[in-house]
Amino acid sequence: MAEDLQTGMIRISDDVVATIAGLAALETPGVAAMSGGISEGLAKRLSGKNAQRGVSVEVGQLEAAIDLRIIVQYGIPIQEVCRQLQENVREAVENMTGLNVVEVNVKVEGVAFKDDELEEAAARIK
């Protein structure tokens, strides 16, 4: 976003929008983690510095488009998680930047299990 003012210009970096979107995504119930994709290895839970993993943005002067890659928690309806995720990300980016978010695309790349369920499943396989 670039805005000309009498005192100067304001520009919002793609990285800033990606960080806002990533943090809003992680706060959404049912989202276990962001996915870095196959090239980045296993999905990892994110914090501050790497909150852009799993987020791609295209930012224009007035609008933004956001793509998210996520891991959802097992047992929670995926469509509901994704709809809430789209709403949360759109609201956070629009409120913090003033940009109009034209689309939030979500790609679910995996399902996460609780640690206890993983241990039980591993014990049954052995």
mmCIF file of C-alpha atoms in Angstrom, residues 36-80:
data_model
loop_
_atom_site.group_PDB
_atom_site.id
_atom_site.type_symbol
_atom_site.label_atom_id
_atom_site.label_comp_id
_atom_site.label_asym_id
_atom_site.label_seq_id
_atom_site.Cartn_x
_atom_site.Cartn_y
_atom_site.Cartn_z
ATOM 1 C CA GLY A 36 6.052 -24.396 5.016
ATOM 2 C CA GLY A 37 5.341 -26.666 2.085
ATOM 3 C CA ILE A 38 7.267 -29.691 0.926
ATOM 4 C CA SER A 39 10.446 -27.750 0.226
ATOM 5 C CA GLU A 40 10.628 -26.487 3.792
ATOM 6 C CA GLY A 41 10.199 -29.894 5.436
ATOM 7 C CA LEU A 42 7.780 -30.783 8.188
ATOM 8 C CA ALA A 43 5.166 -28.299 9.357
ATOM 9 C CA LYS A 44 6.231 -26.341 12.405
ATOM 10 C CA ARG A 45 4.369 -24.194 14.883
ATOM 11 C CA LEU A 46 5.293 -20.599 14.286
ATOM 12 C CA SER A 47 6.225 -17.717 16.492
ATOM 13 C CA GLY A 48 7.125 -14.060 15.916
ATOM 14 C CA LYS A 49 10.213 -14.208 13.703
ATOM 15 C CA ASN A 50 9.010 -16.848 11.247
ATOM 16 C CA ALA A 51 5.295 -16.062 11.186
ATOM 17 C CA GLN A 52 5.471 -15.671 7.412
ATOM 18 C CA ARG A 53 5.976 -19.403 6.759
ATOM 19 C CA GLY A 54 2.947 -20.784 4.962
ATOM 20 C CA VAL A 55 1.822 -17.300 3.867
ATOM 21 C CA SER A 56 2.083 -15.727 0.418
ATOM 22 C CA VAL A 57 0.752 -12.245 -0.275
ATOM 23 C CA GLU A 58 0.338 -9.917 -3.203
ATOM 24 C CA VAL A 59 -0.024 -6.338 -2.071
ATOM 25 C CA GLY A 60 -1.072 -3.514 -4.366
ATOM 26 C CA GLN A 61 -1.649 0.123 -3.524
ATOM 27 C CA LEU A 62 -5.164 -0.459 -2.196
ATOM 28 C CA GLU A 63 -5.741 -4.219 -2.173
ATOM 29 C CA ALA A 64 -4.150 -7.451 -1.017
ATOM 30 C CA ALA A 65 -4.565 -11.125 -1.893
ATOM 31 C CA ILE A 66 -3.424 -13.747 0.610
ATOM 32 C CA ASP A 67 -2.648 -17.461 0.226
ATOM 33 C CA LEU A 68 -2.308 -19.644 3.343
ATOM 34 C CA ARG A 69 -1.024 -23.209 3.747
ATOM 35 C CA ILE A 70 -2.154 -24.783 7.013
ATOM 36 C CA ILE A 71 -2.254 -27.934 9.134
ATOM 37 C CA VAL A 72 -5.616 -28.476 10.858
ATOM 38 C CA GLN A 73 -6.315 -30.273 14.122
ATOM 39 C CA TYR A 74 -7.856 -33.719 13.790
ATOM 40 C CA GLY A 75 -11.564 -33.985 14.632
ATOM 41 C CA ILE A 76 -12.559 -30.413 13.793
ATOM 42 C CA PRO A 77 -14.617 -29.777 10.610
ATOM 43 C CA ILE A 78 -12.137 -28.465 8.048
ATOM 44 C CA GLN A 79 -14.622 -26.222 6.219
ATOM 45 C CA GLU A 80 -15.553 -24.430 9.451
#
